[in-house]
Amino acid sequence: MAQAFDIAIRSGRLRGSADRQHVDVGIKDGRVAAIAPRLDGTAATEIDAGGNLVTESFVNPHLHLCKVWTLPMMEEEALRAYQGEGMGAALSSIELASKVKEKYAEGWIVENARRAVALAALHGTLHIRAFADVDSKARLEGVKALIRVRDEFRGIVDLQVVAFAQDGIMREPGAADLLQEAMALGADVVGGIPWIELTADDAAAHIRTCFDLAQSFGSDVSMLLDDAGDPSLRTLEMMAVEAIRRGWQGRALAHHCRAMSLYPTPYVQRLARLLNTAGVAVVTDPHTGPLHARVKELRAEGVRVCLGQDDISDAYYTFGRNNMLEVAFLAAHLLWMMTRQDVAALYDMITVEPARAINLAGFGLSVGAPAHLVVLDRPDEVEALRYHGPPAHVVSHGKPLDAAKMRAMVAAGAGLA
Ligand SMILES: [Zn+2]
């Protein structure tokens, strides 16, 4: 029976399907309504995929969105400290980077964030877990800015705003109260960084504070863990244990975990089992630091692993544009994941894996799912990573993206309008 669709994507290729095995995808009322070799019916918008890939849109589970484009505001010492000497000075880099927060104001953060989110939209990155620093210097300026940008982009790019205690909780007077205020203002996720506390007891108290708050707001937890070249750091294990103890399995997400690269292998294996019991996924961003989580081993043990953009031109990383294909392309080299199977895994790590990790309901390219899709101008994953250009078409919430509007926002943010 002929149907009337809002959008019909013709002659697309699904991931994993054979050459020339093309399908049509029909979209109606914000959802994928039909997938078949040939769909009868009309559509308000017809898109010819020309035999190229049609997949889920991209998900960025980790971005310091309040800091984007702040690198020109500071000297480059933090960059040198974070990346130098086997990450031995990562703690000082956080302290150096913290200086910029004395200038934090909602107004300019909103402008920078808009530019980054518009870039995300153009690259088909339609879901972002976005971190906003909360501490005595940043106060609530970053959180307020990201909540504003979240509300502005709702239905185009969906943001989860993380109230993030970047400078610690026990070592940062007032941080716990500010986190509470940030959640009450409307932040979506509680963010911690227990490894920067000065003692193991303080790290444990930091973790407990985050879970207390998350449970009182019914929210997820996202923590930056063990982000230095120190094999004695163990806050990933501590967070996983706390998630199990509180019945918060599947609600706590781990980021960075770079010290894992220095752990003895038997410990990594035990840790992987613990992460599976706790439903803790790991977000890694191997392009933003010289050490990284042990992706292949974790995956072999069944742990969910995702890739994040992490930073865009801030104290820790020079480049970035919310292009997850670019992030996957960089990861392919840094993780030595080059086979077709590896590249398919990397593609999962920027789509379906982070969608599950940040608890996006019903995400996927299947009938009945919310229509968040990209139509690429390449026929398979290897070619998609090779060129890592923006998709030919982006569909968010069942609607074609207004790319001209997004490009104008990017230009305005860059001072080019
Ligand atoms: Zn980060």
PDB file of C-alpha atoms in Angstrom, residues 75-345:
ATOM      1  CA  GLU A  75      48.880  30.793  27.277  1.00  0.00           C
ATOM      2  CA  GLU A  76      49.706  27.287  26.114  1.00  0.00           C
ATOM      3  CA  GLU A  77      51.285  26.013  29.379  1.00  0.00           C
ATOM      4  CA  ALA A  78      48.270  23.841  30.160  1.00  0.00           C
ATOM      5  CA  LEU A  79      48.526  22.137  26.766  1.00  0.00           C
ATOM      6  CA  ARG A  80      52.224  21.416  27.340  1.00  0.00           C
ATOM      7  CA  ALA A  81      51.629  20.155  30.888  1.00  0.00           C
ATOM      8  CA  TYR A  82      48.734  17.841  29.914  1.00  0.00           C
ATOM      9  CA  GLN A  83      50.487  16.228  26.978  1.00  0.00           C
ATOM     10  CA  GLY A  84      54.129  16.238  28.075  1.00  0.00           C
ATOM     11  CA  GLU A  85      56.270  13.790  30.036  1.00  0.00           C
ATOM     12  CA  GLY A  86      53.965  10.758  29.900  1.00  0.00           C
ATOM     13  CA  MET A  87      51.122  12.791  31.414  1.00  0.00           C
ATOM     14  CA  GLY A  88      53.135  13.168  34.618  1.00  0.00           C
ATOM     15  CA  ALA A  89      51.948  16.773  35.045  1.00  0.00           C
ATOM     16  CA  ALA A  90      48.269  16.310  34.149  1.00  0.00           C
ATOM     17  CA  LEU A  91      47.194  17.635  37.550  1.00  0.00           C
ATOM     18  CA  SER A  92      49.075  20.924  37.049  1.00  0.00           C
ATOM     19  CA  SER A  93      47.486  21.283  33.621  1.00  0.00           C
ATOM     20  CA  ILE A  94      44.033  21.303  35.211  1.00  0.00           C
ATOM     21  CA  GLU A  95      45.165  23.990  37.643  1.00  0.00           C
ATOM     22  CA  LEU A  96      46.691  26.076  34.826  1.00  0.00           C
ATOM     23  CA  ALA A  97      43.603  25.664  32.628  1.00  0.00           C
ATOM     24  CA  SER A  98      41.432  26.750  35.522  1.00  0.00           C
ATOM     25  CA  LYS A  99      42.671  30.357  35.182  1.00  0.00           C
ATOM     26  CA  VAL A 100      40.422  31.060  32.211  1.00  0.00           C
ATOM     27  CA  LYS A 101      37.409  30.538  34.458  1.00  0.00           C
ATOM     28  CA  GLU A 102      38.033  33.839  36.227  1.00  0.00           C
ATOM     29  CA  LYS A 103      36.676  35.356  32.988  1.00  0.00           C
ATOM     30  CA  TYR A 104      33.650  33.039  32.756  1.00  0.00           C
ATOM     31  CA  ALA A 105      30.426  34.786  31.722  1.00  0.00           C
ATOM     32  CA  GLU A 106      27.264  33.224  30.359  1.00  0.00           C
ATOM     33  CA  GLY A 107      27.143  35.559  27.340  1.00  0.00           C
ATOM     34  CA  TRP A 108      30.366  34.635  25.552  1.00  0.00           C
ATOM     35  CA  ILE A 109      30.104  30.964  26.532  1.00  0.00           C
ATOM     36  CA  VAL A 110      26.695  30.813  24.812  1.00  0.00           C
ATOM     37  CA  GLU A 111      28.197  32.241  21.603  1.00  0.00           C
ATOM     38  CA  ASN A 112      31.107  29.797  21.582  1.00  0.00           C
ATOM     39  CA  ALA A 113      28.857  26.838  22.394  1.00  0.00           C
ATOM     40  CA  ARG A 114      26.367  27.752  19.656  1.00  0.00           C
ATOM     41  CA  ARG A 115      29.145  27.675  17.089  1.00  0.00           C
ATOM     42  CA  ALA A 116      30.291  24.238  18.287  1.00  0.00           C
ATOM     43  CA  VAL A 117      26.757  22.805  18.325  1.00  0.00           C
ATOM     44  CA  ALA A 118      25.960  24.178  14.858  1.00  0.00           C
ATOM     45  CA  LEU A 119      29.157  22.491  13.640  1.00  0.00           C
ATOM     46  CA  ALA A 120      27.973  19.281  15.286  1.00  0.00           C
ATOM     47  CA  ALA A 121      24.660  19.500  13.412  1.00  0.00           C
ATOM     48  CA  LEU A 122      26.432  19.974  10.070  1.00  0.00           C
ATOM     49  CA  HIS A 123      28.512  16.869  10.810  1.00  0.00           C
ATOM     50  CA  GLY A 124      25.465  14.805  11.747  1.00  0.00           C
ATOM     51  CA  THR A 125      26.346  14.723  15.456  1.00  0.00           C
ATOM     52  CA  LEU A 126      22.846  15.087  16.893  1.00  0.00           C
ATOM     53  CA  HIS A 127      23.374  14.040  20.523  1.00  0.00           C
ATOM     54  CA  ILE A 128      26.039  15.436  22.829  1.00  0.00           C
ATOM     55  CA  ARG A 129      26.786  14.910  26.508  1.00  0.00           C
ATOM     56  CA  ALA A 130      28.094  18.408  27.235  1.00  0.00           C
ATOM     57  CA  PHE A 131      30.168  19.216  30.326  1.00  0.00           C
ATOM     58  CA  ALA A 132      29.979  22.570  32.101  1.00  0.00           C
ATOM     59  CA  ASP A 133      32.499  23.356  34.827  1.00  0.00           C
ATOM     60  CA  VAL A 134      31.024  24.126  38.243  1.00  0.00           C
ATOM     61  CA  ASP A 135      33.406  25.552  40.836  1.00  0.00           C
ATOM     62  CA  SER A 136      34.211  28.722  42.759  1.00  0.00           C
ATOM     63  CA  LYS A 137      35.617  30.456  39.639  1.00  0.00           C
ATOM     64  CA  ALA A 138      33.244  29.254  36.922  1.00  0.00           C
ATOM     65  CA  ARG A 139      30.348  29.469  39.384  1.00  0.00           C
ATOM     66  CA  LEU A 140      27.174  28.597  37.424  1.00  0.00           C
ATOM     67  CA  GLU A 141      28.014  30.630  34.305  1.00  0.00           C
ATOM     68  CA  GLY A 142      28.893  27.582  32.188  1.00  0.00           C
ATOM     69  CA  VAL A 143      25.842  25.602  33.309  1.00  0.00           C
ATOM     70  CA  LYS A 144      23.490  28.511  32.624  1.00  0.00           C
ATOM     71  CA  ALA A 145      25.036  29.005  29.180  1.00  0.00           C
ATOM     72  CA  LEU A 146      24.773  25.335  28.207  1.00  0.00           C
ATOM     73  CA  ILE A 147      21.186  25.066  29.460  1.00  0.00           C
ATOM     74  CA  ARG A 148      20.329  28.032  27.230  1.00  0.00           C
ATOM     75  CA  VAL A 149      22.029  26.455  24.226  1.00  0.00           C
ATOM     76  CA  ARG A 150      20.376  23.100  24.992  1.00  0.00           C
ATOM     77  CA  ASP A 151      16.938  24.715  24.952  1.00  0.00           C
ATOM     78  CA  GLU A 152      17.726  26.640  21.770  1.00  0.00           C
ATOM     79  CA  PHE A 153      18.852  23.539  19.836  1.00  0.00           C
ATOM     80  CA  ARG A 154      16.211  21.145  21.160  1.00  0.00           C
ATOM     81  CA  GLY A 155      14.928  18.988  18.293  1.00  0.00           C
ATOM     82  CA  ILE A 156      18.022  19.716  16.181  1.00  0.00           C
ATOM     83  CA  VAL A 157      20.953  18.689  18.375  1.00  0.00           C
ATOM     84  CA  ASP A 158      20.001  17.270  21.762  1.00  0.00           C
ATOM     85  CA  LEU A 159      22.351  18.155  24.607  1.00  0.00           C
ATOM     86  CA  GLN A 160      22.650  16.505  27.983  1.00  0.00           C
ATOM     87  CA  VAL A 161      24.161  19.150  30.254  1.00  0.00           C
ATOM     88  CA  VAL A 162      26.581  17.763  32.835  1.00  0.00           C
ATOM     89  CA  ALA A 163      27.189  19.819  35.969  1.00  0.00           C
ATOM     90  CA  PHE A 164      30.877  18.997  36.259  1.00  0.00           C
ATOM     91  CA  ALA A 165      33.080  19.545  39.321  1.00  0.00           C
ATOM     92  CA  GLN A 166      36.241  20.034  37.221  1.00  0.00           C
ATOM     93  CA  ASP A 167      38.330  21.395  40.116  1.00  0.00           C
ATOM     94  CA  GLY A 168      37.264  18.774  42.660  1.00  0.00           C
ATOM     95  CA  ILE A 169      34.695  18.629  45.441  1.00  0.00           C
ATOM     96  CA  MET A 170      36.646  17.996  48.651  1.00  0.00           C
ATOM     97  CA  ARG A 171      39.518  20.268  47.583  1.00  0.00           C
ATOM     98  CA  GLU A 172      37.219  22.981  46.216  1.00  0.00           C
ATOM     99  CA  PRO A 173      35.188  24.746  48.929  1.00  0.00           C
ATOM    100  CA  GLY A 174      31.581  25.311  47.920  1.00  0.00           C
ATOM    101  CA  ALA A 175      31.667  22.933  44.938  1.00  0.00           C
ATOM    102  CA  ALA A 176      29.140  20.491  46.404  1.00  0.00           C
ATOM    103  CA  ASP A 177      26.583  23.267  46.986  1.00  0.00           C
ATOM    104  CA  LEU A 178      27.151  24.649  43.492  1.00  0.00           C
ATOM    105  CA  LEU A 179      26.607  21.194  41.988  1.00  0.00           C
ATOM    106  CA  GLN A 180      23.331  20.947  43.849  1.00  0.00           C
ATOM    107  CA  GLU A 181      22.298  24.384  42.554  1.00  0.00           C
ATOM    108  CA  ALA A 182      23.300  23.443  39.012  1.00  0.00           C
ATOM    109  CA  MET A 183      21.106  20.339  39.114  1.00  0.00           C
ATOM    110  CA  ALA A 184      18.231  22.372  40.531  1.00  0.00           C
ATOM    111  CA  LEU A 185      18.680  24.860  37.659  1.00  0.00           C
ATOM    112  CA  GLY A 186      18.086  22.048  35.188  1.00  0.00           C
ATOM    113  CA  ALA A 187      21.382  20.294  34.460  1.00  0.00           C
ATOM    114  CA  ASP A 188      20.778  16.688  33.337  1.00  0.00           C
ATOM    115  CA  VAL A 189      23.772  14.733  34.644  1.00  0.00           C
ATOM    116  CA  VAL A 190      26.089  14.918  37.683  1.00  0.00           C
ATOM    117  CA  GLY A 191      29.769  15.101  36.691  1.00  0.00           C
ATOM    118  CA  GLY A 192      32.765  14.302  38.870  1.00  0.00           C
ATOM    119  CA  ILE A 193      36.538  13.941  38.702  1.00  0.00           C
ATOM    120  CA  PRO A 194      37.553  12.025  41.838  1.00  0.00           C
ATOM    121  CA  TRP A 195      41.144  11.254  40.810  1.00  0.00           C
ATOM    122  CA  ILE A 196      42.247  14.874  41.353  1.00  0.00           C
ATOM    123  CA  GLU A 197      41.396  14.787  45.063  1.00  0.00           C
ATOM    124  CA  LEU A 198      44.498  14.656  47.266  1.00  0.00           C
ATOM    125  CA  THR A 199      43.778  11.384  49.109  1.00  0.00           C
ATOM    126  CA  ALA A 200      41.940   8.127  48.398  1.00  0.00           C
ATOM    127  CA  ASP A 201      39.465   8.958  51.196  1.00  0.00           C
ATOM    128  CA  ASP A 202      38.663  12.266  49.543  1.00  0.00           C
ATOM    129  CA  ALA A 203      38.259  10.549  46.167  1.00  0.00           C
ATOM    130  CA  ALA A 204      35.769   8.137  47.769  1.00  0.00           C
ATOM    131  CA  ALA A 205      33.878  11.036  49.386  1.00  0.00           C
ATOM    132  CA  HIS A 206      33.826  12.841  46.018  1.00  0.00           C
ATOM    133  CA  ILE A 207      32.271   9.773  44.376  1.00  0.00           C
ATOM    134  CA  ARG A 208      29.678   9.399  47.143  1.00  0.00           C
ATOM    135  CA  THR A 209      28.694  13.077  46.859  1.00  0.00           C
ATOM    136  CA  CYS A 210      28.109  12.684  43.111  1.00  0.00           C
ATOM    137  CA  PHE A 211      25.984   9.554  43.527  1.00  0.00           C
ATOM    138  CA  ASP A 212      23.960  11.107  46.369  1.00  0.00           C
ATOM    139  CA  LEU A 213      23.118  14.039  44.159  1.00  0.00           C
ATOM    140  CA  ALA A 214      22.431  11.923  41.055  1.00  0.00           C
ATOM    141  CA  GLN A 215      20.117   9.639  42.983  1.00  0.00           C
ATOM    142  CA  SER A 216      18.225  12.530  44.522  1.00  0.00           C
ATOM    143  CA  PHE A 217      17.621  13.958  41.016  1.00  0.00           C
ATOM    144  CA  GLY A 218      17.188  10.562  39.329  1.00  0.00           C
ATOM    145  CA  SER A 219      20.030  11.405  36.971  1.00  0.00           C
ATOM    146  CA  ASP A 220      23.022   9.701  35.396  1.00  0.00           C
ATOM    147  CA  VAL A 221      26.573  10.168  36.631  1.00  0.00           C
ATOM    148  CA  SER A 222      29.519  10.922  34.326  1.00  0.00           C
ATOM    149  CA  MET A 223      33.033  10.972  35.767  1.00  0.00           C
ATOM    150  CA  LEU A 224      36.484  11.776  34.458  1.00  0.00           C
ATOM    151  CA  LEU A 225      38.680   9.077  35.954  1.00  0.00           C
ATOM    152  CA  ASP A 226      42.379   8.328  36.357  1.00  0.00           C
ATOM    153  CA  ASP A 227      43.448  10.898  33.794  1.00  0.00           C
ATOM    154  CA  ALA A 228      47.207  10.932  34.379  1.00  0.00           C
ATOM    155  CA  GLY A 229      50.275   8.788  33.843  1.00  0.00           C
ATOM    156  CA  ASP A 230      49.970   7.158  37.282  1.00  0.00           C
ATOM    157  CA  PRO A 231      49.242   3.397  37.459  1.00  0.00           C
ATOM    158  CA  SER A 232      48.223   3.674  41.127  1.00  0.00           C
ATOM    159  CA  LEU A 233      45.055   5.625  40.258  1.00  0.00           C
ATOM    160  CA  ARG A 234      41.981   3.450  40.913  1.00  0.00           C
ATOM    161  CA  THR A 235      38.923   5.699  40.772  1.00  0.00           C
ATOM    162  CA  LEU A 236      37.369   3.783  37.845  1.00  0.00           C
ATOM    163  CA  GLU A 237      37.138   0.732  40.091  1.00  0.00           C
ATOM    164  CA  MET A 238      35.822   2.868  42.953  1.00  0.00           C
ATOM    165  CA  MET A 239      33.061   4.352  40.794  1.00  0.00           C
ATOM    166  CA  ALA A 240      32.006   0.951  39.455  1.00  0.00           C
ATOM    167  CA  VAL A 241      31.812  -0.480  42.993  1.00  0.00           C
ATOM    168  CA  GLU A 242      29.691   2.484  44.117  1.00  0.00           C
ATOM    169  CA  ALA A 243      27.312   2.046  41.155  1.00  0.00           C
ATOM    170  CA  ILE A 244      26.747  -1.593  42.106  1.00  0.00           C
ATOM    171  CA  ARG A 245      26.393  -0.820  45.817  1.00  0.00           C
ATOM    172  CA  ARG A 246      23.655   1.720  45.078  1.00  0.00           C
ATOM    173  CA  GLY A 247      21.837  -0.209  42.365  1.00  0.00           C
ATOM    174  CA  TRP A 248      22.789   2.503  39.852  1.00  0.00           C
ATOM    175  CA  GLN A 249      24.016   0.018  37.218  1.00  0.00           C
ATOM    176  CA  GLY A 250      23.906   1.426  33.704  1.00  0.00           C
ATOM    177  CA  ARG A 251      23.672   4.980  35.051  1.00  0.00           C
ATOM    178  CA  ALA A 252      27.384   5.751  35.591  1.00  0.00           C
ATOM    179  CA  LEU A 253      29.643   6.540  32.647  1.00  0.00           C
ATOM    180  CA  ALA A 254      33.466   6.555  32.763  1.00  0.00           C
ATOM    181  CA  HIS A 255      35.598   9.033  30.814  1.00  0.00           C
ATOM    182  CA  HIS A 256      39.314   9.189  29.954  1.00  0.00           C
ATOM    183  CA  CYS A 257      40.671   6.395  32.235  1.00  0.00           C
ATOM    184  CA  ARG A 258      44.104   6.953  30.706  1.00  0.00           C
ATOM    185  CA  ALA A 259      46.029   5.388  33.625  1.00  0.00           C
ATOM    186  CA  MET A 260      44.567   2.074  32.448  1.00  0.00           C
ATOM    187  CA  SER A 261      47.258   1.965  29.769  1.00  0.00           C
ATOM    188  CA  LEU A 262      49.783   1.446  32.618  1.00  0.00           C
ATOM    189  CA  TYR A 263      47.824  -1.169  34.593  1.00  0.00           C
ATOM    190  CA  PRO A 264      49.020  -4.809  34.743  1.00  0.00           C
ATOM    191  CA  THR A 265      46.977  -6.940  32.330  1.00  0.00           C
ATOM    192  CA  PRO A 266      45.483  -9.264  35.003  1.00  0.00           C
ATOM    193  CA  TYR A 267      44.064  -6.198  36.761  1.00  0.00           C
ATOM    194  CA  VAL A 268      42.552  -4.913  33.503  1.00  0.00           C
ATOM    195  CA  GLN A 269      40.769  -8.250  33.116  1.00  0.00           C
ATOM    196  CA  ARG A 270      39.302  -8.126  36.629  1.00  0.00           C
ATOM    197  CA  LEU A 271      38.369  -4.494  36.110  1.00  0.00           C
ATOM    198  CA  ALA A 272      36.562  -5.357  32.861  1.00  0.00           C
ATOM    199  CA  ARG A 273      34.391  -7.903  34.678  1.00  0.00           C
ATOM    200  CA  LEU A 274      33.580  -5.347  37.343  1.00  0.00           C
ATOM    201  CA  LEU A 275      32.636  -2.768  34.687  1.00  0.00           C
ATOM    202  CA  ASN A 276      30.279  -5.282  33.074  1.00  0.00           C
ATOM    203  CA  THR A 277      28.618  -6.014  36.418  1.00  0.00           C
ATOM    204  CA  ALA A 278      28.228  -2.280  37.036  1.00  0.00           C
ATOM    205  CA  GLY A 279      27.018  -1.540  33.497  1.00  0.00           C
ATOM    206  CA  VAL A 280      29.782   1.048  33.207  1.00  0.00           C
ATOM    207  CA  ALA A 281      30.815   1.993  29.662  1.00  0.00           C
ATOM    208  CA  VAL A 282      34.098   3.735  28.920  1.00  0.00           C
ATOM    209  CA  VAL A 283      34.413   6.842  26.735  1.00  0.00           C
ATOM    210  CA  THR A 284      37.903   7.246  25.337  1.00  0.00           C
ATOM    211  CA  ASP A 285      39.395  10.098  23.334  1.00  0.00           C
ATOM    212  CA  PRO A 286      42.848   8.923  22.280  1.00  0.00           C
ATOM    213  CA  HIS A 287      43.467  12.043  20.171  1.00  0.00           C
ATOM    214  CA  THR A 288      43.460  14.409  23.181  1.00  0.00           C
ATOM    215  CA  GLY A 289      46.207  12.803  25.280  1.00  0.00           C
ATOM    216  CA  PRO A 290      49.230  10.578  24.897  1.00  0.00           C
ATOM    217  CA  LEU A 291      47.733   7.732  26.976  1.00  0.00           C
ATOM    218  CA  HIS A 292      44.357   6.092  26.507  1.00  0.00           C
ATOM    219  CA  ALA A 293      42.029   3.362  27.777  1.00  0.00           C
ATOM    220  CA  ARG A 294      42.778  -0.167  26.488  1.00  0.00           C
ATOM    221  CA  VAL A 295      40.047  -0.261  23.907  1.00  0.00           C
ATOM    222  CA  LYS A 296      40.665  -3.622  22.244  1.00  0.00           C
ATOM    223  CA  GLU A 297      41.044  -5.504  25.520  1.00  0.00           C
ATOM    224  CA  LEU A 298      37.940  -3.910  27.027  1.00  0.00           C
ATOM    225  CA  ARG A 299      35.916  -4.724  23.915  1.00  0.00           C
ATOM    226  CA  ALA A 300      37.209  -8.286  23.920  1.00  0.00           C
ATOM    227  CA  GLU A 301      35.899  -8.575  27.494  1.00  0.00           C
ATOM    228  CA  GLY A 302      32.494  -7.255  26.425  1.00  0.00           C
ATOM    229  CA  VAL A 303      32.807  -3.770  27.923  1.00  0.00           C
ATOM    230  CA  ARG A 304      31.006  -1.031  25.985  1.00  0.00           C
ATOM    231  CA  VAL A 305      33.530   1.485  24.654  1.00  0.00           C
ATOM    232  CA  CYS A 306      32.772   4.776  22.883  1.00  0.00           C
ATOM    233  CA  LEU A 307      34.729   7.626  21.349  1.00  0.00           C
ATOM    234  CA  GLY A 308      34.310  11.260  22.409  1.00  0.00           C
ATOM    235  CA  GLN A 309      35.409  14.556  20.883  1.00  0.00           C
ATOM    236  CA  ASP A 310      36.436  15.720  24.380  1.00  0.00           C
ATOM    237  CA  ASP A 311      37.725  19.180  23.488  1.00  0.00           C
ATOM    238  CA  ILE A 312      37.523  21.831  20.781  1.00  0.00           C
ATOM    239  CA  SER A 313      40.330  24.406  20.870  1.00  0.00           C
ATOM    240  CA  ASP A 314      40.725  24.692  24.630  1.00  0.00           C
ATOM    241  CA  ALA A 315      43.590  24.395  27.092  1.00  0.00           C
ATOM    242  CA  TYR A 316      43.878  20.646  26.435  1.00  0.00           C
ATOM    243  CA  TYR A 317      43.456  20.224  22.660  1.00  0.00           C
ATOM    244  CA  THR A 318      44.040  22.484  19.669  1.00  0.00           C
ATOM    245  CA  PHE A 319      41.651  21.157  17.016  1.00  0.00           C
ATOM    246  CA  GLY A 320      38.174  19.577  16.864  1.00  0.00           C
ATOM    247  CA  ARG A 321      34.879  20.431  15.170  1.00  0.00           C
ATOM    248  CA  ASN A 322      32.375  17.921  16.544  1.00  0.00           C
ATOM    249  CA  ASN A 323      32.977  15.683  13.541  1.00  0.00           C
ATOM    250  CA  MET A 324      32.783  12.155  14.932  1.00  0.00           C
ATOM    251  CA  LEU A 325      34.009  10.590  11.677  1.00  0.00           C
ATOM    252  CA  GLU A 326      37.169  12.638  12.139  1.00  0.00           C
ATOM    253  CA  VAL A 327      37.428  11.435  15.751  1.00  0.00           C
ATOM    254  CA  ALA A 328      37.056   7.832  14.542  1.00  0.00           C
ATOM    255  CA  PHE A 329      39.631   8.424  11.788  1.00  0.00           C
ATOM    256  CA  LEU A 330      42.151   9.653  14.370  1.00  0.00           C
ATOM    257  CA  ALA A 331      41.322   6.757  16.693  1.00  0.00           C
ATOM    258  CA  ALA A 332      41.908   4.250  13.879  1.00  0.00           C
ATOM    259  CA  HIS A 333      45.545   5.355  13.846  1.00  0.00           C
ATOM    260  CA  LEU A 334      46.085   5.831  17.562  1.00  0.00           C
ATOM    261  CA  LEU A 335      44.473   2.491  18.462  1.00  0.00           C
ATOM    262  CA  TRP A 336      45.740   0.662  15.366  1.00  0.00           C
ATOM    263  CA  MET A 337      42.243  -0.339  14.293  1.00  0.00           C
ATOM    264  CA  MET A 338      42.486  -0.640  10.528  1.00  0.00           C
ATOM    265  CA  THR A 339      40.772  -3.855   9.377  1.00  0.00           C
ATOM    266  CA  ARG A 340      37.236  -3.653   7.966  1.00  0.00           C
ATOM    267  CA  GLN A 341      36.016  -5.241  11.188  1.00  0.00           C
ATOM    268  CA  ASP A 342      37.940  -2.675  13.262  1.00  0.00           C
ATOM    269  CA  VAL A 343      36.533   0.202  11.223  1.00  0.00           C
ATOM    270  CA  ALA A 344      33.005  -1.157  11.644  1.00  0.00           C
ATOM    271  CA  ALA A 345      33.679  -1.270  15.418  1.00  0.00           C
TER     272      ALA A 345
END
